[in-house]
Coordinates of N, CA and C in Angstrom, one line a residue:
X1 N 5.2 8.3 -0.6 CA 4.1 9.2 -1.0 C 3.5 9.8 0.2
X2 N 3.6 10.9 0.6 CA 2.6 11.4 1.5 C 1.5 11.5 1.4
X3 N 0.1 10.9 1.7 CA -0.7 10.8 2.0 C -1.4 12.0 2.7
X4 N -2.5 12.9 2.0 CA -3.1 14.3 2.5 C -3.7 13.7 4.2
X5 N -3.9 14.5 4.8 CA -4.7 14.1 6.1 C -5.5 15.2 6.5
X6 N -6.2 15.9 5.2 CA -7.3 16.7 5.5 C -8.5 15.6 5.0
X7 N -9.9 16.0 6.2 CA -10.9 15.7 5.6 C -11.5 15.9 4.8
X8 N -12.6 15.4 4.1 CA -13.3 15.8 2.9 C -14.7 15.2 3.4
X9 N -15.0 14.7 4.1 CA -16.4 14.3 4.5 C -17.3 14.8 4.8
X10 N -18.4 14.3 3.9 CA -19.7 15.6 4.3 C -20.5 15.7 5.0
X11 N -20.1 14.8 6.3 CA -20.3 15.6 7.8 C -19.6 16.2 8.3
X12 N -19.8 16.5 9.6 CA -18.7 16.9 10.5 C -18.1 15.9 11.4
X13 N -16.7 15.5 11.0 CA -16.1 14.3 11.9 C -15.7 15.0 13.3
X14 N -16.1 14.4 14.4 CA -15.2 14.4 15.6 C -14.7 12.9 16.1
X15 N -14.0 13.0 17.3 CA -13.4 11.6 18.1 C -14.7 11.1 18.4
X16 N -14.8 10.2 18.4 CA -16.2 9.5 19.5 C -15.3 8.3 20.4
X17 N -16.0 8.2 21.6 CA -15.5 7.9 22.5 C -16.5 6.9 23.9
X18 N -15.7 5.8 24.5 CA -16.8 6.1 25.9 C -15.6 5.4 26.5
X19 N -15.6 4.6 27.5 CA -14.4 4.3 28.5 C -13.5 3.0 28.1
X20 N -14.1 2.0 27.2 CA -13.1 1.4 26.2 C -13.1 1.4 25.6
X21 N -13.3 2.1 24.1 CA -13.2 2.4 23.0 C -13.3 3.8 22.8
X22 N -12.2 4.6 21.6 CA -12.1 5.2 21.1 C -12.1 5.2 19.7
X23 N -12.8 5.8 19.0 CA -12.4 6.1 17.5 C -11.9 7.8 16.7
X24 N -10.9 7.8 16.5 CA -10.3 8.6 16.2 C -9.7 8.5 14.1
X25 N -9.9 9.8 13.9 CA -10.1 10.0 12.5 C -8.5 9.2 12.0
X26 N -8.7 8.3 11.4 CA -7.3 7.4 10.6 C -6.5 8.5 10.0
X27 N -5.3 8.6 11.0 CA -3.9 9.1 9.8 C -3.0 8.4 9.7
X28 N -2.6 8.7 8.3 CA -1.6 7.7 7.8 C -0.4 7.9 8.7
X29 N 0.2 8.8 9.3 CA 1.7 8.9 9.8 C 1.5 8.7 10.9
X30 N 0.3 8.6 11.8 CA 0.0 7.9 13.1 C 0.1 6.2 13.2
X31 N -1.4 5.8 12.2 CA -2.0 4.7 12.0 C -1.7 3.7 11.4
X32 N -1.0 4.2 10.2 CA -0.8 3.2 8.8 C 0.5 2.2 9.6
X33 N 1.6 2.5 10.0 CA 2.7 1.6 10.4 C 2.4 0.5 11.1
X34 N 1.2 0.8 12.8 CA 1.3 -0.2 13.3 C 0.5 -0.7 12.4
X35 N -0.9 -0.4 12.0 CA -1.9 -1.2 11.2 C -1.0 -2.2 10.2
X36 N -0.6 -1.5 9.9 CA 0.4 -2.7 8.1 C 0.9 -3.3 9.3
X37 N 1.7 -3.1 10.3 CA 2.6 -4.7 10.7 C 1.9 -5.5 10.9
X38 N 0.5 -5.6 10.9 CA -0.1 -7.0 11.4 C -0.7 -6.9 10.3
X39 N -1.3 -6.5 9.5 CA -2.6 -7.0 8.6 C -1.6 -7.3 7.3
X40 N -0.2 -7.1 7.1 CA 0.3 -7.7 5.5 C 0.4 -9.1 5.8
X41 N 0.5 -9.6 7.2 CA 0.4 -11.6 7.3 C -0.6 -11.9 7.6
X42 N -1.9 -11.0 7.1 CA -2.9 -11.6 7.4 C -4.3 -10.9 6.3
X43 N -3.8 -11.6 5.2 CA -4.6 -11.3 4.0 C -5.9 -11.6 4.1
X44 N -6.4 -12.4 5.0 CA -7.9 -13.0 4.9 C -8.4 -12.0 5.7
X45 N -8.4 -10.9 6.2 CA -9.3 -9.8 6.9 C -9.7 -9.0 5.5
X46 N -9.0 -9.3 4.5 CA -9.9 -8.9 3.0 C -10.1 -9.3 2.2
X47 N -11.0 -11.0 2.7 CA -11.1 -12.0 1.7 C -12.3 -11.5 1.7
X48 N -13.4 -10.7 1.9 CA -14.4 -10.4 1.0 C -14.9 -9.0 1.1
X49 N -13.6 -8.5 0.8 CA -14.0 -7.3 0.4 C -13.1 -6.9 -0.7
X50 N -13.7 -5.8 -1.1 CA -13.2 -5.4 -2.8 C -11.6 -4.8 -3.1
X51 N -10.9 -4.5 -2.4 CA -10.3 -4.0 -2.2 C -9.2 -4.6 -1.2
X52 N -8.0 -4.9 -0.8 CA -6.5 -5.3 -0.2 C -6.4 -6.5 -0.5
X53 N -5.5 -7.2 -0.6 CA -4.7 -7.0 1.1 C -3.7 -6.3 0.5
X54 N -3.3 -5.6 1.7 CA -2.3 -4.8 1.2 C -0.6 -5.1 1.8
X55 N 0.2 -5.3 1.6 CA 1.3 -5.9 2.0 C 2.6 -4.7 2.3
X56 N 2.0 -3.7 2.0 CA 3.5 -2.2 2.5 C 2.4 -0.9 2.8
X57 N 2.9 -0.1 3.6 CA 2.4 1.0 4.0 C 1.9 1.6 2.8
X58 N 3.1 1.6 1.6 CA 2.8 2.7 1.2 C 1.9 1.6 -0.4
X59 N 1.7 0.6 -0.1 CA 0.6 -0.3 -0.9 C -0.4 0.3 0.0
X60 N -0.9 0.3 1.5 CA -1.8 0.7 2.4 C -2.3 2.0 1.7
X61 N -1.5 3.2 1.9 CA -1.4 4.5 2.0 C -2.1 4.7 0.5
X62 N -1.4 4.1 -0.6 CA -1.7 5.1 -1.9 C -3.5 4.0 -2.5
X63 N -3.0 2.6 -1.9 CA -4.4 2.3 -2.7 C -5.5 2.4 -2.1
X64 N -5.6 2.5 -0.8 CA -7.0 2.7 0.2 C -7.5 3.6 0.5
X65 N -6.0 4.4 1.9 CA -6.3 6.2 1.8 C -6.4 6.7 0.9
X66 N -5.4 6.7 -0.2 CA -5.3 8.2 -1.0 C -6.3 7.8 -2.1
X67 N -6.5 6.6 -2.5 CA -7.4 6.3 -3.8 C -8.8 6.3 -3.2
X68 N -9.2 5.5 -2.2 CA -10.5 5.2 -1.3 C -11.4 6.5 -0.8
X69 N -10.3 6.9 0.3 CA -11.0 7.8 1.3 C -11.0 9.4 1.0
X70 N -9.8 9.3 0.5 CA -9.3 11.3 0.6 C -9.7 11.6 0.0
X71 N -10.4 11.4 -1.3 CA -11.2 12.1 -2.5 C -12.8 11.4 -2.5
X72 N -12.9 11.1 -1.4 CA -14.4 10.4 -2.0 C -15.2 10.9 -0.5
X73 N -16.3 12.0 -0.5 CA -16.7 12.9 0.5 C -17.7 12.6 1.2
X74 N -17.8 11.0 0.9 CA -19.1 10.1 1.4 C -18.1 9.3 2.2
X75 N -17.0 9.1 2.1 CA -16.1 8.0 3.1 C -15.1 9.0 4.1
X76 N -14.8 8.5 5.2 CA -14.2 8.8 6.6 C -13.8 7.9 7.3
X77 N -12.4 7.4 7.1 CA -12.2 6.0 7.9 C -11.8 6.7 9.5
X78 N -11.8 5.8 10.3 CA -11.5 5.8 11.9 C -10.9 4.5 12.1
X79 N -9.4 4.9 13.0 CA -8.6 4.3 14.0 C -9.4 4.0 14.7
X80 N -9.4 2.7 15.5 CA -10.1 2.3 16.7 C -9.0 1.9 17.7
X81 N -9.4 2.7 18.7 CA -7.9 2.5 19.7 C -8.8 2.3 21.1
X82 N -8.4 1.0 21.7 CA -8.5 0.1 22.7 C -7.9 0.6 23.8
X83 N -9.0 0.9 25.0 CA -8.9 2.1 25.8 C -8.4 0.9 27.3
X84 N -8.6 -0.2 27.1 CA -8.5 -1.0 27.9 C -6.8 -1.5 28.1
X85 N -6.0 -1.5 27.1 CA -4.8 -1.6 26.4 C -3.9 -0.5 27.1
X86 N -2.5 -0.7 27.3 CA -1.6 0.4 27.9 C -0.9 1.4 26.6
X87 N -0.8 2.3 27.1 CA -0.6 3.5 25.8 C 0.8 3.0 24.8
X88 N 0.6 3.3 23.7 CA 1.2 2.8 22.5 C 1.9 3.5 22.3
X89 N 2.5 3.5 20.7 CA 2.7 4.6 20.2 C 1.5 5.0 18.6
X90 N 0.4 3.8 18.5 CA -0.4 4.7 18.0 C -1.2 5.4 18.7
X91 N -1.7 5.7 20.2 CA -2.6 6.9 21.2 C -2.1 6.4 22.4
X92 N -1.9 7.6 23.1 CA -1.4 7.7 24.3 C -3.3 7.1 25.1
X93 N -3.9 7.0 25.0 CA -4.6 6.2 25.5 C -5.2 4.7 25.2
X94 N -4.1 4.5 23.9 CA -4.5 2.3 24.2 C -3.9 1.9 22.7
X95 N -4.3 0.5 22.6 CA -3.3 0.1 21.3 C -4.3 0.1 20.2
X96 N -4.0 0.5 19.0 CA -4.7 0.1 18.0 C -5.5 -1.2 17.7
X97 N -6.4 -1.3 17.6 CA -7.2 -2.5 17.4 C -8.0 -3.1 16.0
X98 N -7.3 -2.0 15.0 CA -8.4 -1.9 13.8 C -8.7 -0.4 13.4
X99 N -9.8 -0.2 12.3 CA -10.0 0.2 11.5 C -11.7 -0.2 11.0
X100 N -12.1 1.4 11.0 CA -13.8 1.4 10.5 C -13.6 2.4 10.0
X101 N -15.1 2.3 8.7 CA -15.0 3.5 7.8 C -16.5 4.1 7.9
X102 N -17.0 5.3 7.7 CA -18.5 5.6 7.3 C -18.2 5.6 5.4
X103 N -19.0 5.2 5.0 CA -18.9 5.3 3.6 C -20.2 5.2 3.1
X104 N -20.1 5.4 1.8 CA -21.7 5.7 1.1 C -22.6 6.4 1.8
X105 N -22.4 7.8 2.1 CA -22.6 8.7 2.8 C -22.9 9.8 1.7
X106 N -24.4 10.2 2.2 CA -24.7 11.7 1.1 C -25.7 12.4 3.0
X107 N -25.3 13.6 2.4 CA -26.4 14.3 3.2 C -27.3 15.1 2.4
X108 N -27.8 14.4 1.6 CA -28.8 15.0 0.5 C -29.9 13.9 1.5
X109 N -29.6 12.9 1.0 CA -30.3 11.7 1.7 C -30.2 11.1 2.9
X110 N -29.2 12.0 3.9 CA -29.1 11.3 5.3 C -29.0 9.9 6.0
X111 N -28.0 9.3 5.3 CA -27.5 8.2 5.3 C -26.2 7.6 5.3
X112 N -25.6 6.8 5.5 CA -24.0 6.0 5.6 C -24.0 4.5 5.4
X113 N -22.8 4.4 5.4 CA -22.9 2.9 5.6 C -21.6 2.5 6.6
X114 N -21.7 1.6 7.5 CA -20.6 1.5 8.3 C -19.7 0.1 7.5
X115 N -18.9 0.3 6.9 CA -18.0 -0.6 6.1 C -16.5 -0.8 6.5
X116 N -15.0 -1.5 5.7 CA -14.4 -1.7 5.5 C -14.0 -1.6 6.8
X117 N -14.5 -2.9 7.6 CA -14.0 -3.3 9.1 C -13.0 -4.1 9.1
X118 N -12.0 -3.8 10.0 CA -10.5 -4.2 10.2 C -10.5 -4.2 11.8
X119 N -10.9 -5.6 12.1 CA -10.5 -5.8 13.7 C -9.4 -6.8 13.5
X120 N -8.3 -6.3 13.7 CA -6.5 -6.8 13.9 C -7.1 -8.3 14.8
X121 N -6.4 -9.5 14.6 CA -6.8 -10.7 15.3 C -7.0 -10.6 16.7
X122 N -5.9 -10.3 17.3 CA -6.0 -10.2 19.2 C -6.9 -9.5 19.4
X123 N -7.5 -8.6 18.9 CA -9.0 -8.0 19.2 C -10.3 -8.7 18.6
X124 N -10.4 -9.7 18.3 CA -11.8 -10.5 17.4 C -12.3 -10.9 19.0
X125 N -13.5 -10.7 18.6 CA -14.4 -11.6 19.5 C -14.0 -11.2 21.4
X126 N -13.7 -9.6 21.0 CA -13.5 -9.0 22.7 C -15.0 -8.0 22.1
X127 N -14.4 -7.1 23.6 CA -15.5 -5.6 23.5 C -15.3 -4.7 21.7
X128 N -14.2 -4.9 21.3 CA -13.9 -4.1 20.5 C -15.0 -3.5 19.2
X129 N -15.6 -4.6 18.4 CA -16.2 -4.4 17.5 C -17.5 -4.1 17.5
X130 N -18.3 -4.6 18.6 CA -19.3 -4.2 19.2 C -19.7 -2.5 19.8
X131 N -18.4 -1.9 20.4 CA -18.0 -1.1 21.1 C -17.9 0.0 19.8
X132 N -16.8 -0.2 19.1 CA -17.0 0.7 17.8 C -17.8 0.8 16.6
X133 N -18.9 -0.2 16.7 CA -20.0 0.2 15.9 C -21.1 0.7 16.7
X134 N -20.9 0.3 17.9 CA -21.9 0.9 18.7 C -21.7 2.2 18.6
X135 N -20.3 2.9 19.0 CA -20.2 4.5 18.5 C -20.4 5.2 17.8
X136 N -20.2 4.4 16.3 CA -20.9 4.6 15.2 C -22.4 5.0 14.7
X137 N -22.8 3.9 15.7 CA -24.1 4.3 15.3 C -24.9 5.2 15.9
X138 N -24.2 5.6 17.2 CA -24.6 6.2 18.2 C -24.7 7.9 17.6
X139 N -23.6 8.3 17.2 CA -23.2 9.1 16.3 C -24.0 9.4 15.1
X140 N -23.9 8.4 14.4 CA -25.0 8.5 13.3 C -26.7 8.7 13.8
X141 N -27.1 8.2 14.2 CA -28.5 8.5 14.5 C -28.9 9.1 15.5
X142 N -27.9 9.6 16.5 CA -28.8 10.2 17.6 C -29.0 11.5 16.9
X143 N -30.0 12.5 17.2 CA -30.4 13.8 16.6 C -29.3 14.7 17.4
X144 N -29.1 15.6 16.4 CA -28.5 16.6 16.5 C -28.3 17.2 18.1
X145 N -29.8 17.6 19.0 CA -29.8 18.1 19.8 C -28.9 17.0 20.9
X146 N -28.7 15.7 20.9 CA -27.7 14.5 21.4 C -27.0 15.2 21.5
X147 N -25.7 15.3 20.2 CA -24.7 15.3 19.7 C -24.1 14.6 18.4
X148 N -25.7 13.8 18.0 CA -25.5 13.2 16.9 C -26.1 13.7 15.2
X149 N -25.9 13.2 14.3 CA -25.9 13.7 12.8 C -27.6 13.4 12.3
X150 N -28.2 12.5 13.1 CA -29.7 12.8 12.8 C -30.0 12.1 11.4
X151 N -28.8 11.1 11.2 CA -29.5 10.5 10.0 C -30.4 9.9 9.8
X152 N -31.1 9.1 9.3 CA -32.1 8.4 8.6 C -31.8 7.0 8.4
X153 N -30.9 6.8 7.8 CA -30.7 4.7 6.9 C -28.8 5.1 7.5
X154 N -28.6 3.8 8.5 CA -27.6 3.2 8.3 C -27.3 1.9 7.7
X155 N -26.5 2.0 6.8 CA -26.6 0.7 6.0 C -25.1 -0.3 6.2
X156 N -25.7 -1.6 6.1 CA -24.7 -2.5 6.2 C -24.3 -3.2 5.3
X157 N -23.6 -3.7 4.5 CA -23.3 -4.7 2.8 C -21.9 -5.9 3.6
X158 N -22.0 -7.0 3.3 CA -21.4 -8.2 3.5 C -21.6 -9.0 2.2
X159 N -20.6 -9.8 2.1 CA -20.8 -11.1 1.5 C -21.6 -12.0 2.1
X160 N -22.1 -12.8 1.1 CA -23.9 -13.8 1.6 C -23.1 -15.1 2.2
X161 N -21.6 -15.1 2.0 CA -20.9 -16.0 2.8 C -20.1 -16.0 3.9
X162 N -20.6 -14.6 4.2 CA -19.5 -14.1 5.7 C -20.5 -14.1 6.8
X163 N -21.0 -15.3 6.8 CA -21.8 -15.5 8.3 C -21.6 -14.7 9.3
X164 N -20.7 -14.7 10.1 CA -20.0 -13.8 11.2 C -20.0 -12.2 10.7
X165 N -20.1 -12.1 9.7 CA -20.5 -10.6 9.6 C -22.1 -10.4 9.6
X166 N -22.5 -11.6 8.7 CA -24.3 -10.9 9.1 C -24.6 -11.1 10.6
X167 N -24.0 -12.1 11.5 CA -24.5 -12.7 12.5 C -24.7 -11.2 13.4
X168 N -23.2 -10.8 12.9 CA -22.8 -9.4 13.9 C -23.2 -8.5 13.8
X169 N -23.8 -8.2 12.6 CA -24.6 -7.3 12.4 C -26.1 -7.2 13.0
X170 N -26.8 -8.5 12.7 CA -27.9 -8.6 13.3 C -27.9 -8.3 14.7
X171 N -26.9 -8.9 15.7 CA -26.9 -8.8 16.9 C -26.9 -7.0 16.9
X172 N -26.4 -6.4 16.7 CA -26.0 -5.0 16.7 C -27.4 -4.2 16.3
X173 N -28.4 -4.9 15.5 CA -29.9 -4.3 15.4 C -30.4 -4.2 13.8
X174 N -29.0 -4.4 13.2 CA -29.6 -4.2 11.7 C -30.5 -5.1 11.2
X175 N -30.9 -5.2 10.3 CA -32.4 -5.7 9.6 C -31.7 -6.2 8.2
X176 N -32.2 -7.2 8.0 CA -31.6 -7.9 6.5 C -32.7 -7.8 5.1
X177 N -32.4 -7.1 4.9 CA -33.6 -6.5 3.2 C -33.0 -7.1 1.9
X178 N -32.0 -7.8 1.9 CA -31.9 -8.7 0.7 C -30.7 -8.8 0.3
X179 N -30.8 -9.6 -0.4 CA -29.5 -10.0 -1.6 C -29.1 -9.5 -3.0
X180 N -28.2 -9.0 -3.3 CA -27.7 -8.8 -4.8 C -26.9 -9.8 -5.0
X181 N -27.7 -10.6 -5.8 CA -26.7 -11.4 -6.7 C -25.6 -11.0 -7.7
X182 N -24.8 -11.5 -7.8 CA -23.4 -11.1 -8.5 C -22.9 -9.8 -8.3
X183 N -23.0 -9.1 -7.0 CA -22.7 -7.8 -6.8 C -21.5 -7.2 -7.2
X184 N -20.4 -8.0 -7.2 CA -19.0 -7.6 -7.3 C -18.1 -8.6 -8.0
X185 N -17.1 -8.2 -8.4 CA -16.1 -9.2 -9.0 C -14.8 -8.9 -8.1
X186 N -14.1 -10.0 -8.1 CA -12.8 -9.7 -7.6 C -11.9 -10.3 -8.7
X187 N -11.5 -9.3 -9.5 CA -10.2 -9.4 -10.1 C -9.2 -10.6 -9.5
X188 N -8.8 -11.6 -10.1 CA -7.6 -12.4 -9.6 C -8.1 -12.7 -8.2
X189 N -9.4 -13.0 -7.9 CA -9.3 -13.3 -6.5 C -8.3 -14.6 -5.6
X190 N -8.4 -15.4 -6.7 CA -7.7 -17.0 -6.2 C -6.4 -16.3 -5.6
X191 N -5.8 -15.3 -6.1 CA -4.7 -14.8 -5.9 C -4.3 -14.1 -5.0
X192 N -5.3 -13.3 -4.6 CA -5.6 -12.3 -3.5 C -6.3 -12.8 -2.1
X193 N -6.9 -14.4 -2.2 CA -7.2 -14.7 -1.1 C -8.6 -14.4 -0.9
X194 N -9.3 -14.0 -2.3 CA -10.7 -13.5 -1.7 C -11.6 -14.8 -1.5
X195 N -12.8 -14.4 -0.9 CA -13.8 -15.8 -1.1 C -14.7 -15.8 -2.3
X196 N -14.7 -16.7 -2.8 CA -15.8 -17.0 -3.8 C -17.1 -16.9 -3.3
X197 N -18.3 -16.6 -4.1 CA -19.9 -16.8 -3.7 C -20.4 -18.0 -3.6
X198 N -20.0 -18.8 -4.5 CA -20.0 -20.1 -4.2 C -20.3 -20.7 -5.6
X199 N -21.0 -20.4 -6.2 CA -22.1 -20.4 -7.4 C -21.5 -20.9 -8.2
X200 N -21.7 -21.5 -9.2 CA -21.2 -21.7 -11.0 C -20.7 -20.6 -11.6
X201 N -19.7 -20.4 -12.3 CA -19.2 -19.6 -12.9 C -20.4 -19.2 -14.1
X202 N -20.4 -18.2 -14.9 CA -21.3 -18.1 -15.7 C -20.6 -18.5 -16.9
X203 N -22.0 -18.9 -18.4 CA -21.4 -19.6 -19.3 C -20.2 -18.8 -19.5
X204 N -19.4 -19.3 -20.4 CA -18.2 -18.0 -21.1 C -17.7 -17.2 -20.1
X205 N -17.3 -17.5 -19.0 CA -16.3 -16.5 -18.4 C -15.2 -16.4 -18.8
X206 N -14.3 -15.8 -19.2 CA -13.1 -16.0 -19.7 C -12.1 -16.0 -18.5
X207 N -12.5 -15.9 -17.5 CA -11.3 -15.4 -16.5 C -11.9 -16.4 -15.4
X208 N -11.8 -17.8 -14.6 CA -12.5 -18.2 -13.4 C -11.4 -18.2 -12.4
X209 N -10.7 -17.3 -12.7 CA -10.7 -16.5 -10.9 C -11.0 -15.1 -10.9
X210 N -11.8 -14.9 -11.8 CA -12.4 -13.4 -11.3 C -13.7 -13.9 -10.1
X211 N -13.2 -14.2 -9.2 CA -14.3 -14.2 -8.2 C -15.5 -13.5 -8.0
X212 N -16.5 -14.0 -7.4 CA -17.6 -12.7 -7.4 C -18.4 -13.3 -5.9
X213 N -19.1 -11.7 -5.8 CA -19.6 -12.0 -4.6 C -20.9 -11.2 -4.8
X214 N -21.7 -12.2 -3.8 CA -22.9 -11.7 -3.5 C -23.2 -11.1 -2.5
X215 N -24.1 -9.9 -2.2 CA -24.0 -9.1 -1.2 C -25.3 -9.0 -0.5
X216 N -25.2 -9.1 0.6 CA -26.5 -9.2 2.0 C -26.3 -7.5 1.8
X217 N -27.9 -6.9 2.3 CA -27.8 -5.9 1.8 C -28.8 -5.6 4.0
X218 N -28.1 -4.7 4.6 CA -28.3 -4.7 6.1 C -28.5 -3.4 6.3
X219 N -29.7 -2.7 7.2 CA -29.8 -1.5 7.9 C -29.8 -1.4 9.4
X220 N -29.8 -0.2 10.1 CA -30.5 0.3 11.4 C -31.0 1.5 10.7
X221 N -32.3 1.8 10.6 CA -33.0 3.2 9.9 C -33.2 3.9 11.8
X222 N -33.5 5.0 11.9 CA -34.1 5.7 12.8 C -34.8 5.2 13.6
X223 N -36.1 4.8 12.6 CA -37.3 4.2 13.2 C -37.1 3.1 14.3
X224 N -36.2 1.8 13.6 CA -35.3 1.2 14.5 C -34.8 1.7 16.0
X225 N -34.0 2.7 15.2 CA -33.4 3.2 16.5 C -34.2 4.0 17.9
X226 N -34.9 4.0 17.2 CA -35.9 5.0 18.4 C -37.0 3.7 18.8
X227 N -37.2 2.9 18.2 CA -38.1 1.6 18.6 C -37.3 0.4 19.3
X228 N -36.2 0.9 20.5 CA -35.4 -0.4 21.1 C -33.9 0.0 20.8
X229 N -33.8 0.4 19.5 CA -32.4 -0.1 19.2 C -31.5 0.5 19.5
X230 N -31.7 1.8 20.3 CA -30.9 2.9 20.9 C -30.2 2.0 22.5
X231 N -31.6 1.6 22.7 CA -31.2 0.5 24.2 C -30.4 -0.4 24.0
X232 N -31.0 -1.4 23.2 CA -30.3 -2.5 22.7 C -28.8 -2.6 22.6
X233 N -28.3 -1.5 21.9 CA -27.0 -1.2 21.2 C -26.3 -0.8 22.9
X234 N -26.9 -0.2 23.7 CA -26.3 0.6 25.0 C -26.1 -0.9 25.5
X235 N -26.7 -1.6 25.9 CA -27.1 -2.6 26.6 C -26.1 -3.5 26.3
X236 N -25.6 -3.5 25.2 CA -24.4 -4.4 24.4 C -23.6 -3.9 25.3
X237 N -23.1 -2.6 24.7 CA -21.5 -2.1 24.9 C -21.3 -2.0 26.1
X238 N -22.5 -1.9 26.9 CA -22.5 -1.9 28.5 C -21.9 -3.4 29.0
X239 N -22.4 -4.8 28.2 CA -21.8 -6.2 28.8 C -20.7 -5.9 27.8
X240 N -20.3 -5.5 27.0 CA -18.7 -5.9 26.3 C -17.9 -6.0 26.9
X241 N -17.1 -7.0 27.6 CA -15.6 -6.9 28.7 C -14.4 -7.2 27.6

């Protein structure tokens, strides 16, 4: 199935960039190949999230891009390509390292959410993830007259059991405003590899592997960002080796 590779997002996407990290707009006939060779043996990079693992390109292609991103004008995934790395064949400037999305995105309300993070293993715990949300956010909140979109609420959502995601988040400047309980279900999770919330099942479930998760609910608003967190975030990506 080919996979459309026009945008639909209701900003305006460009590349963003600084001397190790690039993020460049996800295409499938670039992106999708190397990305699937590593992430179909490694199901647990979508044990808490709603959606994969996906085990063939064209599982990748038709249920994330084409169902997820390409019709939905609030979401915009990005390749993250690792500038430190010798040229590939996904960018003549470094190897693929993952995958970031802006989603839940209106410019009615000037806001996003930086979601459905895919750092490939050999890149966990380098400059990488730090480095591409730092772009992100850099992007998102600086004002217009920067180069940036001038939003208002960046928003962050995790599972209440993905430690290392809130941890990362926090470090990165977001603010933790709460919990939804039983946010989501995961269909067949036992099967899929997803994590449980932990909790009791409720009376009468008929199904106890429909997993569910609870969701930490995380920002950087403006205010933030103009009070430190413009530094903060520079200051990061400045030590990321």
């Amino acid at each position: 199935m080919t996979v459309s590779e026009d945008l639909n997002f209701c900003f305006p996407v460009r590349e963003l960039s600084n001397e190790r990290i690039k993020m460049t707009p996800f295409k499938a006939s670039t992106h999708s190949s190397p990305l699937c060779s590593i992430i179909s043996s490694h199901p647990e990079l979508w044990a808490h999230m709603p959606t994969g693992p996906f085990q063939t390109i064209q599982d990748f292609n038709t249920n994330f891009l084409e169902t997820l991103v390409h019709h939905d004008p609030g979401m915009v995934s990005f390749a993250i390509i690792d500038k430190t790395k010798p040229p590939s064949t996904a960018d003549e400037e470094g190897e693929l390292a993952g995958m970031m999305s802006y989603m839940n995105s209106s410019s009615l309300h000037l806001c996003t959410e930086i979601g459905y993070i895919i750092i490939l293993p050999q890149f966990q715990r380098t400059h990488v993830n730090s480095n591409a949300v730092g772009l992100l956010l850099q992007y998102a909140l600086q004002v217009p007259s920067q180069g940036g979109l001038g939003l208002r609420r960046v928003q962050w959502q995790c599972s209440s059991v993905n430690a290392p995601s809130i941890r990362a988040a926090e470090r990165l400047g977001f603010k933790k405003e709460g919990i939804m309980k039983w946010h989501r279900v995961f269909p067949g999770g036992k099967d899929k590899a997803k994590v449980h919330n932990g909790r009791e099942m409720p009376r009468g479930s008929l199904d106890e592997e429909h997993y569910a998760r609870d969701t930490v609910v995380l920002a950087h608003c403006w205010d933030d960002w103009e009070q430190g967190g413009r530094e903060n975030i520079q200051a990061i990506m400045n030590r990321q080796h």
